[in-house]
Amino acid sequence: KAGVTQTPRYLIKTRGQQVTLSCSPISGHRSVSWYQQTPGQGLQFLFEYFSETQRNKGNFPGRFSGRQFSNSRSEMNVSTLELGDSALYLCASSFAGVKSEAFFGQGTRLTVV
Amino acid sequence: AQSVAQPEDQVNVAEGNPLTVKCTYSVSGNPYLFWYVQYPNRGLQFLLKYITGDNLVKGSYGFEAEFNKSQTSFHLKKPSALVSDSALYFCAVRDMRNYGQNFVFGPGTRLSVLP
């Protein structure tokens, strides 16, 4: 059974640019969540999608957005990149429900220069 | 508010010795607790979870965790540590303020197993 796939694995962008990250969940999982991981802030929740609808959003500025497609694949977009956006971005998929564990992809390492 | 604390930034243990990685939590309502491990440049791997039932939960790679409601703790344990267990460990709780749609993670504990 294939795991969660995130592309690309590494990205280098310049301040002010925008970037799109992609996540393919485990087959059958309809919930996809995104997290930002930095040394200073740890793991922080960005947003969660279920059946193409954003169900919940973390405390991030509007420059961070996402969407989910009918096949459950998800993308997140960051516009007007700032140096502080440099981080590991992790996607997680799961079955719906609070008792379900989430399965994480290997992440996309974004570096903003 | 939901929160998770991992009081130790770093835990060092000799190979073959038992290990414990500590976690305490603060939640409203029933706690749904999880442990994840992260190896360098990798995503998080699920180890185990507590939902209800027995306080001792067994998980992957020989890990187990003990849920203690009175102490609001969920410590991760392993009877005999391996060098390959060296990694970053995260305790997490479902954020019930948002109907459990996301996790709240602790800051992580770096485990070093010395040969």
Coordinates of C-alpha atoms in Angstrom, one line a residue:
Chain A
K1 CA 0.0 0.0 0.0
A2 CA 1.6 3.3 -1.1
G3 CA 2.2 5.9 1.6
V4 CA 1.6 9.6 1.5
T5 CA 3.6 11.2 -1.3
Q6 CA 4.7 14.8 -1.3
T7 CA 6.3 16.6 -4.2
P8 CA 8.8 18.2 -4.6
R9 CA 11.1 17.1 -1.7
Y10 CA 13.2 20.2 -1.9
L11 CA 12.5 23.7 -3.1
I12 CA 14.5 26.9 -3.1
K13 CA 12.6 30.1 -3.8
T14 CA 13.3 33.8 -3.6
R15 CA 11.5 36.3 -1.3
G16 CA 8.3 37.5 -2.9
Q17 CA 7.8 34.5 -5.1
Q18 CA 5.0 32.0 -4.7
V19 CA 5.2 28.3 -4.3
T20 CA 2.8 25.3 -4.7
L21 CA 3.3 22.0 -2.8
S22 CA 1.5 18.8 -3.6
C23 CA 0.3 15.9 -1.5
S24 CA -1.1 12.6 -2.6
P25 CA -2.8 10.8 0.3
I26 CA -3.1 7.1 1.0
S27 CA -5.7 5.5 -1.1
G28 CA -9.1 5.7 0.7
H29 CA -8.1 8.5 3.0
R30 CA -10.3 11.5 2.5
S31 CA -8.8 13.8 5.2
V32 CA -5.6 15.7 4.4
S33 CA -3.9 18.0 6.8
W34 CA -0.8 20.2 6.4
Y35 CA 1.7 21.2 9.1
Q36 CA 4.7 23.5 9.1
Q37 CA 7.8 22.3 11.1
T38 CA 10.5 24.8 12.1
P39 CA 13.2 24.5 14.8
G40 CA 11.8 27.5 16.7
Q41 CA 8.0 26.8 16.5
G42 CA 7.9 23.1 16.2
L43 CA 5.0 21.5 14.4
Q44 CA 2.2 23.9 13.7
F45 CA -1.2 23.1 12.1
L46 CA -1.9 24.9 8.8
F47 CA -5.2 23.5 7.6
E48 CA -7.3 20.4 7.0
Y49 CA -9.4 19.3 4.0
F50 CA -12.0 16.7 3.8
S51 CA -14.0 15.9 0.7
E52 CA -12.7 19.0 -1.1
T53 CA -13.8 21.3 1.8
Q54 CA -11.5 23.1 4.2
R55 CA -12.8 22.0 7.6
N56 CA -10.3 23.8 9.8
K57 CA -7.5 26.3 9.6
G58 CA -4.6 27.1 11.9
N59 CA -3.3 30.5 12.8
F60 CA -1.4 31.4 9.7
P61 CA -1.7 34.5 7.4
G62 CA -3.9 34.5 4.3
R63 CA -0.7 34.0 2.2
F64 CA -1.1 30.4 3.1
S65 CA -3.9 28.6 1.2
G66 CA -4.8 25.2 0.0
R67 CA -7.2 23.1 -1.8
Q68 CA -8.3 19.5 -2.3
F69 CA -9.3 17.8 -5.4
S70 CA -12.0 15.2 -6.0
N71 CA -9.4 12.4 -5.9
S72 CA -8.3 13.6 -2.4
R73 CA -5.0 15.0 -3.6
S74 CA -4.2 18.3 -2.0
E75 CA -2.1 21.3 -2.8
M76 CA -1.0 24.1 -0.6
N77 CA 0.2 27.5 -1.9
V78 CA 2.2 30.2 -0.2
S79 CA 2.3 33.6 -1.9
T80 CA 4.7 36.5 -1.4
L81 CA 7.2 34.3 0.3
E82 CA 9.1 35.5 3.3
L83 CA 12.4 34.3 4.8
G84 CA 10.4 33.0 7.8
D85 CA 8.5 30.7 5.6
S86 CA 11.5 28.5 5.3
A87 CA 10.4 25.2 6.9
L88 CA 9.6 21.6 6.4
Y89 CA 6.0 21.3 5.2
L90 CA 4.4 18.0 6.1
C91 CA 1.2 16.5 4.7
A92 CA -0.8 13.9 6.6
S93 CA -3.7 11.8 5.5
S94 CA -6.1 9.8 7.6
F95 CA -9.6 8.3 7.8
A96 CA -12.1 10.7 9.2
G97 CA -12.6 10.7 13.0
V98 CA -10.8 11.7 16.1
K99 CA -9.6 8.2 16.9
S100 CA -7.7 7.7 13.7
E101 CA -4.0 8.2 13.5
A102 CA -2.5 10.2 10.6
F103 CA 0.1 9.1 8.2
F104 CA 2.7 11.6 7.2
G105 CA 4.6 12.1 4.0
Q106 CA 8.3 12.8 4.0
G107 CA 7.7 16.5 3.6
T108 CA 8.8 19.3 1.3
R109 CA 11.8 21.3 2.5
L110 CA 11.3 24.9 1.4
T111 CA 14.1 27.3 1.6
V112 CA 13.4 31.0 1.0
V113 CA 16.5 33.1 0.1
Chain B
A1 CA -7.0 24.7 25.8
Q2 CA -5.3 21.6 24.5
S3 CA -1.6 21.4 25.1
V4 CA 1.1 18.9 25.3
A5 CA 4.4 19.1 27.2
Q6 CA 7.5 17.1 26.8
P7 CA 9.7 18.2 29.7
E8 CA 12.9 16.8 28.4
D9 CA 14.5 18.3 25.2
Q10 CA 17.0 15.4 25.2
V11 CA 17.2 11.9 26.6
N12 CA 20.4 9.9 26.5
V13 CA 20.3 6.2 27.2
A14 CA 22.8 3.3 26.8
E15 CA 21.9 0.6 24.3
G16 CA 20.2 -2.3 26.0
N17 CA 18.9 -0.2 28.8
P18 CA 15.2 0.7 29.2
L19 CA 14.1 4.1 27.9
T20 CA 11.3 6.5 28.9
V21 CA 10.3 9.6 27.0
K22 CA 7.9 11.7 29.0
C23 CA 4.7 13.5 28.0
T24 CA 2.0 15.3 29.9
Y25 CA -1.1 16.8 28.4
S26 CA -3.9 19.2 29.1
V27 CA -7.2 18.6 27.4
S28 CA -10.9 19.3 27.8
G29 CA -12.9 16.1 27.6
N30 CA -11.5 12.6 26.7
P31 CA -7.9 12.6 25.6
Y32 CA -6.9 11.0 22.4
L33 CA -3.2 10.6 22.6
F34 CA -0.5 9.6 20.1
W35 CA 3.2 9.1 19.8
Y36 CA 5.2 9.8 16.6
V37 CA 8.8 9.4 15.7
Q38 CA 10.8 11.4 13.2
Y39 CA 14.1 10.3 11.6
P40 CA 16.4 13.0 10.0
N41 CA 14.9 14.5 6.9
R42 CA 11.8 12.3 7.1
G43 CA 8.2 12.7 8.0
L44 CA 6.6 11.5 11.1
Q45 CA 5.9 7.8 11.7
F46 CA 3.1 6.7 13.9
L47 CA 4.1 4.6 16.9
L48 CA 1.0 4.1 19.0
K49 CA -2.2 5.7 20.3
Y50 CA -4.4 5.7 23.3
I51 CA -8.1 6.1 22.7
T52 CA -9.7 4.1 25.6
G53 CA -9.4 0.9 27.5
D54 CA -6.1 -0.6 28.9
N55 CA -3.8 2.0 30.2
L56 CA -0.8 0.2 28.7
V57 CA -0.7 0.5 25.0
K58 CA 1.6 -1.5 22.8
G59 CA 2.8 -0.1 19.5
S60 CA 5.4 -0.5 16.7
Y61 CA 9.1 -1.5 17.1
G62 CA 8.7 -2.7 20.7
F63 CA 7.5 0.6 22.0
E64 CA 4.7 0.9 24.6
A65 CA 3.1 3.8 26.4
E66 CA 1.4 4.1 29.8
F67 CA -1.6 6.3 30.1
N68 CA -2.1 7.8 33.6
K69 CA -5.3 9.9 33.9
S70 CA -4.6 11.2 37.4
Q71 CA -1.2 12.5 36.4
T72 CA -2.3 13.5 32.9
S73 CA 0.7 11.7 31.5
F74 CA 1.4 9.4 28.5
H75 CA 5.0 8.3 28.8
L76 CA 6.6 6.3 26.0
K77 CA 8.7 3.3 27.0
K78 CA 10.8 0.6 25.6
P79 CA 12.4 -2.2 27.7
S80 CA 15.7 -2.4 25.8
A81 CA 16.9 0.5 23.6
L82 CA 18.6 0.1 20.3
V83 CA 21.0 2.6 18.6
S84 CA 18.5 2.7 15.7
D85 CA 15.9 4.2 18.1
S86 CA 17.8 7.4 18.1
A87 CA 15.4 10.0 16.7
L88 CA 13.0 12.8 17.5
Y89 CA 9.9 11.8 19.4
F90 CA 6.6 13.7 19.4
C91 CA 3.7 13.3 21.7
A92 CA 0.4 14.6 20.3
V93 CA -3.3 15.0 21.2
R94 CA -6.3 15.6 19.1
D95 CA -7.4 19.2 19.3
M96 CA -11.0 18.8 20.4
R97 CA -11.6 22.6 20.2
N98 CA -11.7 21.9 16.5
Y99 CA -13.6 18.7 16.7
G100 CA -10.4 16.7 16.6
Q101 CA -9.6 17.7 13.1
N102 CA -5.9 18.3 13.8
F103 CA -3.2 17.3 16.2
V104 CA -1.5 19.5 18.8
F105 CA 2.1 18.3 19.1
G106 CA 4.5 18.6 21.9
P107 CA 7.9 20.3 21.2
G108 CA 9.6 16.9 20.7
T109 CA 12.3 15.0 22.6
R110 CA 15.5 14.0 21.0
L111 CA 16.5 10.5 22.0
S112 CA 20.1 9.4 21.7
V113 CA 20.9 5.8 22.3
L114 CA 24.6 5.3 22.9
P115 CA 26.4 2.1 21.9

